[in-house]
PDB file of N, CA and C in Angstrom:
ATOM      1  N   MET A 266     133.810 169.151 112.868  1.00  0.00           N
ATOM      2  CA  MET A 266     133.404 170.232 112.483  1.00  0.00           C
ATOM      3  C   MET A 266     134.169 168.200 111.068  1.00  0.00           C
ATOM      4  N   ILE A 267     135.343 168.324 112.329  1.00  0.00           N
ATOM      5  CA  ILE A 267     135.236 166.294 111.377  1.00  0.00           C
ATOM      6  C   ILE A 267     134.424 165.489 112.093  1.00  0.00           C
ATOM      7  N   LEU A 268     133.469 165.401 112.887  1.00  0.00           N
ATOM      8  CA  LEU A 268     133.255 164.202 113.209  1.00  0.00           C
ATOM      9  C   LEU A 268     131.687 164.224 112.506  1.00  0.00           C
ATOM     10  N   ILE A 269     131.479 165.835 111.934  1.00  0.00           N
ATOM     11  CA  ILE A 269     130.358 165.792 111.347  1.00  0.00           C
ATOM     12  C   ILE A 269     130.427 165.015 109.940  1.00  0.00           C
ATOM     13  N   LEU A 270     131.827 165.414 109.254  1.00  0.00           N
ATOM     14  CA  LEU A 270     132.022 164.199 107.837  1.00  0.00           C
ATOM     15  C   LEU A 270     131.849 163.430 107.991  1.00  0.00           C
ATOM     16  N   CYS A 271     133.055 162.444 109.496  1.00  0.00           N
ATOM     17  CA  CYS A 271     132.936 161.264 109.645  1.00  0.00           C
ATOM     18  C   CYS A 271     131.195 161.020 109.106  1.00  0.00           C
ATOM     19  N   ALA A 272     130.197 161.731 109.821  1.00  0.00           N
ATOM     20  CA  ALA A 272     129.270 160.767 110.058  1.00  0.00           C
ATOM     21  C   ALA A 272     128.640 161.129 108.727  1.00  0.00           C
ATOM     22  N   GLY A 273     128.118 162.240 108.034  1.00  0.00           N
ATOM     23  CA  GLY A 273     127.617 161.846 106.636  1.00  0.00           C
ATOM     24  C   GLY A 273     128.712 160.711 105.944  1.00  0.00           C
ATOM     25  N   LEU A 274     129.738 160.939 105.621  1.00  0.00           N
ATOM     26  CA  LEU A 274     130.171 159.394 105.444  1.00  0.00           C
ATOM     27  C   LEU A 274     129.356 158.286 105.441  1.00  0.00           C
ATOM     28  N   LEU A 275     129.573 158.161 107.098  1.00  0.00           N
ATOM     29  CA  LEU A 275     129.150 156.066 107.681  1.00  0.00           C
ATOM     30  C   LEU A 275     127.507 156.501 107.122  1.00  0.00           C
ATOM     31  N   SER A 276     126.213 157.918 107.062  1.00  0.00           N
ATOM     32  CA  SER A 276     125.165 157.541 106.652  1.00  0.00           C
ATOM     33  C   SER A 276     125.215 157.487 105.130  1.00  0.00           C
ATOM     34  N   GLY A 277     125.797 157.282 104.802  1.00  0.00           N
ATOM     35  CA  GLY A 277     125.532 157.924 102.803  1.00  0.00           C
ATOM     36  C   GLY A 277     126.175 156.110 103.164  1.00  0.00           C
ATOM     37  N   CYS A 278     126.841 155.944 103.498  1.00  0.00           N
ATOM     38  CA  CYS A 278     127.246 154.106 103.764  1.00  0.00           C
ATOM     39  C   CYS A 278     125.998 152.961 103.498  1.00  0.00           C
ATOM     40  N   ALA A 279     125.498 153.589 104.517  1.00  0.00           N
ATOM     41  CA  ALA A 279     124.231 153.245 105.268  1.00  0.00           C
ATOM     42  C   ALA A 279     123.128 153.218 104.072  1.00  0.00           C
ATOM     43  N   ALA A 280     122.666 154.202 103.507  1.00  0.00           N
ATOM     44  CA  ALA A 280     121.784 155.079 102.373  1.00  0.00           C
ATOM     45  C   ALA A 280     121.698 154.227 101.122  1.00  0.00           C
ATOM     46  N   ASP A 281     123.167 153.606 100.821  1.00  0.00           N
ATOM     47  CA  ASP A 281     123.643 153.226  99.580  1.00  0.00           C
ATOM     48  C   ASP A 281     123.288 151.728  99.780  1.00  0.00           C
ATOM     49  N   TYR A 282     123.250 151.085 100.920  1.00  0.00           N
ATOM     50  CA  TYR A 282     123.294 149.574 100.567  1.00  0.00           C
ATOM     51  C   TYR A 282     121.869 148.995 100.802  1.00  0.00           C
ATOM     52  N   LEU A 283     121.040 149.958 101.337  1.00  0.00           N
ATOM     53  CA  LEU A 283     119.409 149.770 102.046  1.00  0.00           C
ATOM     54  C   LEU A 283     118.680 149.691 100.140  1.00  0.00           C
ATOM     55  N   ASN A 284     119.506 151.266  99.238  1.00  0.00           N
ATOM     56  CA  ASN A 284     119.328 151.482  98.088  1.00  0.00           C
ATOM     57  C   ASN A 284     119.273 150.984  96.740  1.00  0.00           C
ATOM     58  N   HIS A 285     119.989 149.509  97.520  1.00  0.00           N
ATOM     59  CA  HIS A 285     120.270 148.252  96.083  1.00  0.00           C
ATOM     60  C   HIS A 285     119.888 146.649  96.737  1.00  0.00           C
ATOM     61  N   TYR A 286     118.689 147.335  97.212  1.00  0.00           N
ATOM     62  CA  TYR A 286     118.327 145.154  97.012  1.00  0.00           C
ATOM     63  C   TYR A 286     116.820 145.767  95.460  1.00  0.00           C
ATOM     64  N   ASP A 287     116.679 143.461  95.439  1.00  0.00           N
ATOM     65  CA  ASP A 287     116.433 143.254  94.038  1.00  0.00           C
ATOM     66  C   ASP A 287     115.161 143.483  94.178  1.00  0.00           C
ATOM     67  N   THR A 288     113.835 143.500  95.362  1.00  0.00           N
ATOM     68  CA  THR A 288     113.457 143.775  96.114  1.00  0.00           C
ATOM     69  C   THR A 288     112.020 144.700  96.146  1.00  0.00           C
ATOM     70  N   VAL A 289     110.754 144.430  95.937  1.00  0.00           N
ATOM     71  CA  VAL A 289     110.381 145.991  96.090  1.00  0.00           C
ATOM     72  C   VAL A 289     110.351 146.590  97.762  1.00  0.00           C
ATOM     73  N   THR A 290     109.913 145.322  98.221  1.00  0.00           N
ATOM     74  CA  THR A 290     110.253 145.669 100.207  1.00  0.00           C
ATOM     75  C   THR A 290     110.886 144.987 100.723  1.00  0.00           C
ATOM     76  N   LEU A 291     111.365 144.682 102.332  1.00  0.00           N
ATOM     77  CA  LEU A 291     112.114 143.768 101.944  1.00  0.00           C
ATOM     78  C   LEU A 291     111.387 142.313 102.650  1.00  0.00           C
ATOM     79  N   ALA A 292     110.597 142.732 103.035  1.00  0.00           N
ATOM     80  CA  ALA A 292     108.917 141.050 102.823  1.00  0.00           C
ATOM     81  C   ALA A 292     108.474 140.732 101.967  1.00  0.00           C
ATOM     82  N   ALA A 293     109.737 140.582 100.567  1.00  0.00           N
ATOM     83  CA  ALA A 293     108.925 140.390  99.808  1.00  0.00           C
ATOM     84  C   ALA A 293     108.748 138.387  99.178  1.00  0.00           C
ATOM     85  N   GLY A 294     108.727 138.304  98.253  1.00  0.00           N
ATOM     86  CA  GLY A 294     108.751 136.662  98.780  1.00  0.00           C
ATOM     87  C   GLY A 294     107.986 135.598  99.375  1.00  0.00           C
ATOM     88  N   ASP A 295     106.790 136.222  99.987  1.00  0.00           N
ATOM     89  CA  ASP A 295     105.852 135.615 100.739  1.00  0.00           C
ATOM     90  C   ASP A 295     104.423 135.678 100.763  1.00  0.00           C
ATOM     91  N   THR A 296     104.457 135.965  99.290  1.00  0.00           N
ATOM     92  CA  THR A 296     102.783 137.050  98.702  1.00  0.00           C
ATOM     93  C   THR A 296     102.291 135.364  98.938  1.00  0.00           C
ATOM     94  N   GLN A 297     102.900 134.597  98.575  1.00  0.00           N
ATOM     95  CA  GLN A 297     101.538 133.299  98.770  1.00  0.00           C
ATOM     96  C   GLN A 297     101.496 133.133 100.355  1.00  0.00           C
ATOM     97  N   LYS A 298     102.200 132.827 100.910  1.00  0.00           N
ATOM     98  CA  LYS A 298     102.309 131.918 102.769  1.00  0.00           C
ATOM     99  C   LYS A 298     100.558 133.322 102.630  1.00  0.00           C
ATOM    100  N   PHE A 299     101.605 134.692 102.421  1.00  0.00           N
ATOM    101  CA  PHE A 299     100.447 135.738 103.756  1.00  0.00           C
ATOM    102  C   PHE A 299      99.901 135.814 103.394  1.00  0.00           C
ATOM    103  N   ASN A 300      98.791 135.380 101.610  1.00  0.00           N
ATOM    104  CA  ASN A 300      97.685 135.250 100.845  1.00  0.00           C
ATOM    105  C   ASN A 300      96.505 134.274 101.464  1.00  0.00           C
ATOM    106  N   SER A 301      97.149 133.301 102.111  1.00  0.00           N
ATOM    107  CA  SER A 301      96.798 132.357 102.242  1.00  0.00           C
ATOM    108  C   SER A 301      96.633 132.282 104.204  1.00  0.00           C
ATOM    109  N   MET A 302      97.498 132.849 104.422  1.00  0.00           N
ATOM    110  CA  MET A 302      97.104 133.085 106.714  1.00  0.00           C
ATOM    111  C   MET A 302      96.181 133.944 106.678  1.00  0.00           C
ATOM    112  N   LEU A 303      96.206 134.928 105.777  1.00  0.00           N
ATOM    113  CA  LEU A 303      95.131 136.365 106.251  1.00  0.00           C
ATOM    114  C   LEU A 303      93.966 135.523 105.814  1.00  0.00           C
ATOM    115  N   GLN A 304      93.504 134.573 104.388  1.00  0.00           N
ATOM    116  CA  GLN A 304      92.093 133.769 104.623  1.00  0.00           C
ATOM    117  C   GLN A 304      91.890 133.371 105.159  1.00  0.00           C
ATOM    118  N   THR A 305      93.089 132.316 106.028  1.00  0.00           N
ATOM    119  CA  THR A 305      91.839 131.955 107.260  1.00  0.00           C
ATOM    120  C   THR A 305      90.904 131.979 107.883  1.00  0.00           C
ATOM    121  N   VAL A 306      90.316 131.214 108.747  1.00  0.00           N
ATOM    122  CA  VAL A 306      90.115 131.798 110.052  1.00  0.00           C
ATOM    123  C   VAL A 306      90.530 131.586 110.991  1.00  0.00           C
ATOM    124  N   ASP A 307      91.241 131.055 112.234  1.00  0.00           N
ATOM    125  CA  ASP A 307      92.003 130.360 112.607  1.00  0.00           C
ATOM    126  C   ASP A 307      93.468 129.419 112.600  1.00  0.00           C
ATOM    127  N   PRO A 308      94.300 130.347 112.534  1.00  0.00           N
ATOM    128  CA  PRO A 308      95.361 129.248 111.492  1.00  0.00           C
ATOM    129  C   PRO A 308      96.321 128.603 112.244  1.00  0.00           C
ATOM    130  N   LEU A 309      95.933 128.659 113.919  1.00  0.00           N
ATOM    131  CA  LEU A 309      96.165 127.459 115.030  1.00  0.00           C
ATOM    132  C   LEU A 309      96.203 126.439 114.819  1.00  0.00           C
ATOM    133  N   ASN A 310      95.946 125.120 115.566  1.00  0.00           N
ATOM    134  CA  ASN A 310      95.813 124.413 115.519  1.00  0.00           C
ATOM    135  C   ASN A 310      94.855 124.322 116.952  1.00  0.00           C
ATOM    136  N   PRO A 311      93.649 123.650 116.215  1.00  0.00           N
ATOM    137  CA  PRO A 311      93.256 124.269 118.392  1.00  0.00           C
ATOM    138  C   PRO A 311      93.295 123.309 119.328  1.00  0.00           C
ATOM    139  N   ALA A 312      94.360 122.393 118.999  1.00  0.00           N
ATOM    140  CA  ALA A 312      95.109 121.307 119.962  1.00  0.00           C
ATOM    141  C   ALA A 312      96.117 121.865 120.590  1.00  0.00           C
ATOM    142  N   SER A 313      97.062 123.387 120.405  1.00  0.00           N
ATOM    143  CA  SER A 313      98.102 124.189 120.395  1.00  0.00           C
ATOM    144  C   SER A 313      97.240 124.986 121.934  1.00  0.00           C
ATOM    145  N   ARG A 314      96.019 125.062 121.721  1.00  0.00           N
ATOM    146  CA  ARG A 314      95.790 125.648 123.266  1.00  0.00           C
ATOM    147  C   ARG A 314      95.484 124.885 124.605  1.00  0.00           C
ATOM    148  N   ASN A 315      96.492 123.125 124.783  1.00  0.00           N
ATOM    149  CA  ASN A 315      95.845 122.135 125.404  1.00  0.00           C
ATOM    150  C   ASN A 315      96.574 122.157 126.235  1.00  0.00           C
ATOM    151  N   THR A 316      96.489 122.718 128.002  1.00  0.00           N
ATOM    152  CA  THR A 316      98.041 123.016 128.203  1.00  0.00           C
ATOM    153  C   THR A 316      98.291 121.825 128.839  1.00  0.00           C
ATOM    154  N   HIS A 317      97.487 120.498 129.153  1.00  0.00           N
ATOM    155  CA  HIS A 317      97.530 120.012 129.750  1.00  0.00           C
ATOM    156  C   HIS A 317      97.588 118.170 129.359  1.00  0.00           C
ATOM    157  N   ILE A 318      98.826 118.598 129.123  1.00  0.00           N
ATOM    158  CA  ILE A 318      99.540 116.720 129.052  1.00  0.00           C
ATOM    159  C   ILE A 318      99.889 116.329 128.801  1.00  0.00           C
ATOM    160  N   GLU A 319      98.571 115.132 128.564  1.00  0.00           N
ATOM    161  CA  GLU A 319      98.096 113.565 129.661  1.00  0.00           C
ATOM    162  C   GLU A 319      99.480 113.189 128.622  1.00  0.00           C
ATOM    163  N   GLY A 320     100.185 111.687 130.118  1.00  0.00           N
ATOM    164  CA  GLY A 320     101.366 111.502 129.817  1.00  0.00           C
ATOM    165  C   GLY A 320     101.599 111.099 131.488  1.00  0.00           C
ATOM    166  N   ASP A 321     102.877 110.130 131.325  1.00  0.00           N
ATOM    167  CA  ASP A 321     102.990 108.931 132.513  1.00  0.00           C
ATOM    168  C   ASP A 321     104.275 109.629 133.060  1.00  0.00           C
ATOM    169  N   GLY A 322     104.578 109.800 133.500  1.00  0.00           N
ATOM    170  CA  GLY A 322     106.263 110.385 134.157  1.00  0.00           C
ATOM    171  C   GLY A 322     107.086 109.026 134.323  1.00  0.00           C
ATOM    172  N   THR A 323     106.395 107.941 134.743  1.00  0.00           N
ATOM    173  CA  THR A 323     107.242 106.828 135.261  1.00  0.00           C
ATOM    174  C   THR A 323     106.950 106.212 133.567  1.00  0.00           C
ATOM    175  N   ARG A 324     106.351 106.332 132.502  1.00  0.00           N
ATOM    176  CA  ARG A 324     106.274 105.801 130.792  1.00  0.00           C
ATOM    177  C   ARG A 324     107.267 106.256 130.730  1.00  0.00           C
ATOM    178  N   ALA A 325     107.128 107.798 131.095  1.00  0.00           N
ATOM    179  CA  ALA A 325     108.345 108.186 129.653  1.00  0.00           C
ATOM    180  C   ALA A 325     109.923 107.618 130.357  1.00  0.00           C
ATOM    181  N   ALA A 326     109.767 107.848 131.416  1.00  0.00           N
ATOM    182  CA  ALA A 326     111.676 106.959 131.664  1.00  0.00           C
ATOM    183  C   ALA A 326     111.754 105.958 131.267  1.00  0.00           C
ATOM    184  N   ALA A 327     110.565 105.011 131.567  1.00  0.00           N
ATOM    185  CA  ALA A 327     110.862 103.571 130.875  1.00  0.00           C
ATOM    186  C   ALA A 327     111.586 103.672 129.424  1.00  0.00           C
ATOM    187  N   VAL A 328     110.706 104.191 128.973  1.00  0.00           N
ATOM    188  CA  VAL A 328     111.170 104.687 126.818  1.00  0.00           C
ATOM    189  C   VAL A 328     112.721 105.158 126.310  1.00  0.00           C
ATOM    190  N   ALA A 329     112.522 106.331 127.903  1.00  0.00           N
ATOM    191  CA  ALA A 329     113.468 107.018 127.518  1.00  0.00           C
ATOM    192  C   ALA A 329     115.287 105.881 128.083  1.00  0.00           C
ATOM    193  N   HIS A 330     114.691 105.248 128.873  1.00  0.00           N
ATOM    194  CA  HIS A 330     115.553 103.930 129.288  1.00  0.00           C
ATOM    195  C   HIS A 330     115.569 103.240 128.381  1.00  0.00           C
ATOM    196  N   SER A 331     114.490 102.728 127.772  1.00  0.00           N
ATOM    197  CA  SER A 331     114.617 101.728 126.476  1.00  0.00           C
ATOM    198  C   SER A 331     115.664 102.211 125.184  1.00  0.00           C
ATOM    199  N   TYR A 332     115.598 103.606 125.132  1.00  0.00           N
ATOM    200  CA  TYR A 332     116.391 104.035 123.928  1.00  0.00           C
ATOM    201  C   TYR A 332     117.303 104.408 124.480  1.00  0.00           C
ATOM    202  N   LYS A 333     117.828 104.393 125.309  1.00  0.00           N
ATOM    203  CA  LYS A 333     119.727 104.753 126.428  1.00  0.00           C
ATOM    204  C   LYS A 333     120.130 103.091 126.196  1.00  0.00           C
ATOM    205  N   PHE A 334     119.761 102.066 126.513  1.00  0.00           N
ATOM    206  CA  PHE A 334     119.701 100.883 126.272  1.00  0.00           C
ATOM    207  C   PHE A 334     118.962  99.141 125.908  1.00  0.00           C
ATOM    208  N   PRO A 335     119.194  99.720 124.554  1.00  0.00           N
ATOM    209  CA  PRO A 335     118.335  98.846 123.585  1.00  0.00           C
ATOM    210  C   PRO A 335     118.395  96.902 124.857  1.00  0.00           C
ATOM    211  N   PRO A 336     117.451  96.542 124.667  1.00  0.00           N
ATOM    212  CA  PRO A 336     117.139  95.028 125.499  1.00  0.00           C
ATOM    213  C   PRO A 336     118.216  93.948 124.125  1.00  0.00           C
ATOM    214  N   PRO A 337     119.276  93.139 124.613  1.00  0.00           N
ATOM    215  CA  PRO A 337     119.670  92.552 123.775  1.00  0.00           C
ATOM    216  C   PRO A 337     119.353  92.028 122.708  1.00  0.00           C
ATOM    217  N   PRO A 338     119.965  91.303 121.162  1.00  0.00           N
ATOM    218  CA  PRO A 338     119.225  90.613 120.311  1.00  0.00           C
ATOM    219  C   PRO A 338     118.597  89.275 120.700  1.00  0.00           C
ATOM    220  N   PRO A 339     117.751  88.902 119.933  1.00  0.00           N
ATOM    221  CA  PRO A 339     117.708  87.520 120.422  1.00  0.00           C
ATOM    222  C   PRO A 339     118.460  86.327 120.326  1.00  0.00           C
ATOM    223  N   PRO A 340     118.699  85.265 120.459  1.00  0.00           N
ATOM    224  CA  PRO A 340     119.672  84.394 120.153  1.00  0.00           C
ATOM    225  C   PRO A 340     119.525  83.733 119.044  1.00  0.00           C
ATOM    226  N   PRO A 341     120.436  83.314 118.708  1.00  0.00           N
ATOM    227  CA  PRO A 341     119.951  82.427 116.986  1.00  0.00           C
ATOM    228  C   PRO A 341     119.335  81.669 117.181  1.00  0.00           C
ATOM    229  N   PRO A 342     118.683  81.185 116.123  1.00  0.00           N
ATOM    230  CA  PRO A 342     118.422  79.827 116.507  1.00  0.00           C
ATOM    231  C   PRO A 342     119.107  78.793 115.953  1.00  0.00           C
ATOM    232  N   ALA A 343     119.011  77.731 116.898  1.00  0.00           N
ATOM    233  CA  ALA A 343     120.423  76.729 116.097  1.00  0.00           C
ATOM    234  C   ALA A 343     119.815  75.923 116.086  1.00  0.00           C
ATOM    235  N   ILE A 344     121.487  75.577 115.166  1.00  0.00           N
ATOM    236  CA  ILE A 344     121.090  74.986 114.071  1.00  0.00           C
ATOM    237  C   ILE A 344     121.336  73.233 113.979  1.00  0.00           C
ATOM    238  N   THR A 345     121.127  72.346 113.638  1.00  0.00           N
ATOM    239  CA  THR A 345     121.195  70.776 113.918  1.00  0.00           C
ATOM    240  C   THR A 345     121.592  70.325 112.001  1.00  0.00           C
ATOM    241  N   VAL A 346     123.260  69.470 113.219  1.00  0.00           N
ATOM    242  CA  VAL A 346     124.035  69.174 111.491  1.00  0.00           C
ATOM    243  C   VAL A 346     123.961  67.641 111.661  1.00  0.00           C
ATOM    244  N   ASN A 347     123.664  66.716 110.818  1.00  0.00           N
ATOM    245  CA  ASN A 347     122.812  65.501 110.992  1.00  0.00           C
ATOM    246  C   ASN A 347     124.214  65.103 109.867  1.00  0.00           C
ATOM    247  N   VAL A 348     125.106  63.567 110.547  1.00  0.00           N
ATOM    248  CA  VAL A 348     126.791  64.021 109.614  1.00  0.00           C
ATOM    249  C   VAL A 348     125.810  61.754 109.368  1.00  0.00           C
ATOM    250  N   GLY A 349     126.425  61.611 108.908  1.00  0.00           N
ATOM    251  CA  GLY A 349     125.985  60.202 108.297  1.00  0.00           C
ATOM    252  C   GLY A 349     124.747  60.412 107.749  1.00  0.00           C
ATOM    253  N   GLY A 350     124.087  58.850 107.202  1.00  0.00           N
ATOM    254  CA  GLY A 350     123.122  58.359 106.908  1.00  0.00           C
ATOM    255  C   GLY A 350     121.792  58.873 107.002  1.00  0.00           C
ATOM    256  N   SER A 351     120.896  59.141 106.131  1.00  0.00           N
ATOM    257  CA  SER A 351     119.810  59.060 106.661  1.00  0.00           C
ATOM    258  C   SER A 351     118.405  58.256 106.781  1.00  0.00           C
ATOM    259  N   GLY A 352     119.843  56.993 106.802  1.00  0.00           N
ATOM    260  CA  GLY A 352     118.891  56.056 106.858  1.00  0.00           C
ATOM    261  C   GLY A 352     117.426  55.593 105.876  1.00  0.00           C
ATOM    262  N   VAL A 353     117.748  56.089 105.005  1.00  0.00           N
ATOM    263  CA  VAL A 353     117.126  55.757 104.492  1.00  0.00           C
ATOM    264  C   VAL A 353     118.103  55.021 103.492  1.00  0.00           C
ATOM    265  N   THR A 354     117.531  54.043 102.736  1.00  0.00           N
ATOM    266  CA  THR A 354     118.498  51.884 101.867  1.00  0.00           C
ATOM    267  C   THR A 354     117.913  51.661 100.871  1.00  0.00           C
ATOM    268  N   THR A 355     118.692  51.666 100.047  1.00  0.00           N
ATOM    269  CA  THR A 355     118.359  52.264  98.345  1.00  0.00           C
ATOM    270  C   THR A 355     118.559  50.474  98.225  1.00  0.00           C
ATOM    271  N   PRO A 356     117.495  49.361  97.534  1.00  0.00           N
ATOM    272  CA  PRO A 356     118.326  48.421  96.557  1.00  0.00           C
ATOM    273  C   PRO A 356     118.543  47.994  95.543  1.00  0.00           C
TER     274      PRO A 356
END
């Protein structure tokens, strides 16, 4: 008897929770996306079926290595400072 009473109380809480949604259905809100996908002939990209990915493992490893260890920045340009006269004489 107590088990039936507890089951009845718990099922009442679940039904009350499901009745207090703000929408008509649980999947409401995506109507524009649903309609556009419904009218699309083939929604998948044709290239998504290509299972042969062209690439080179050595090249991919080199790219990963360049991200992990970037090359050092170039040295700053040399600055020449002249001290003294410019060699031009004024009368």
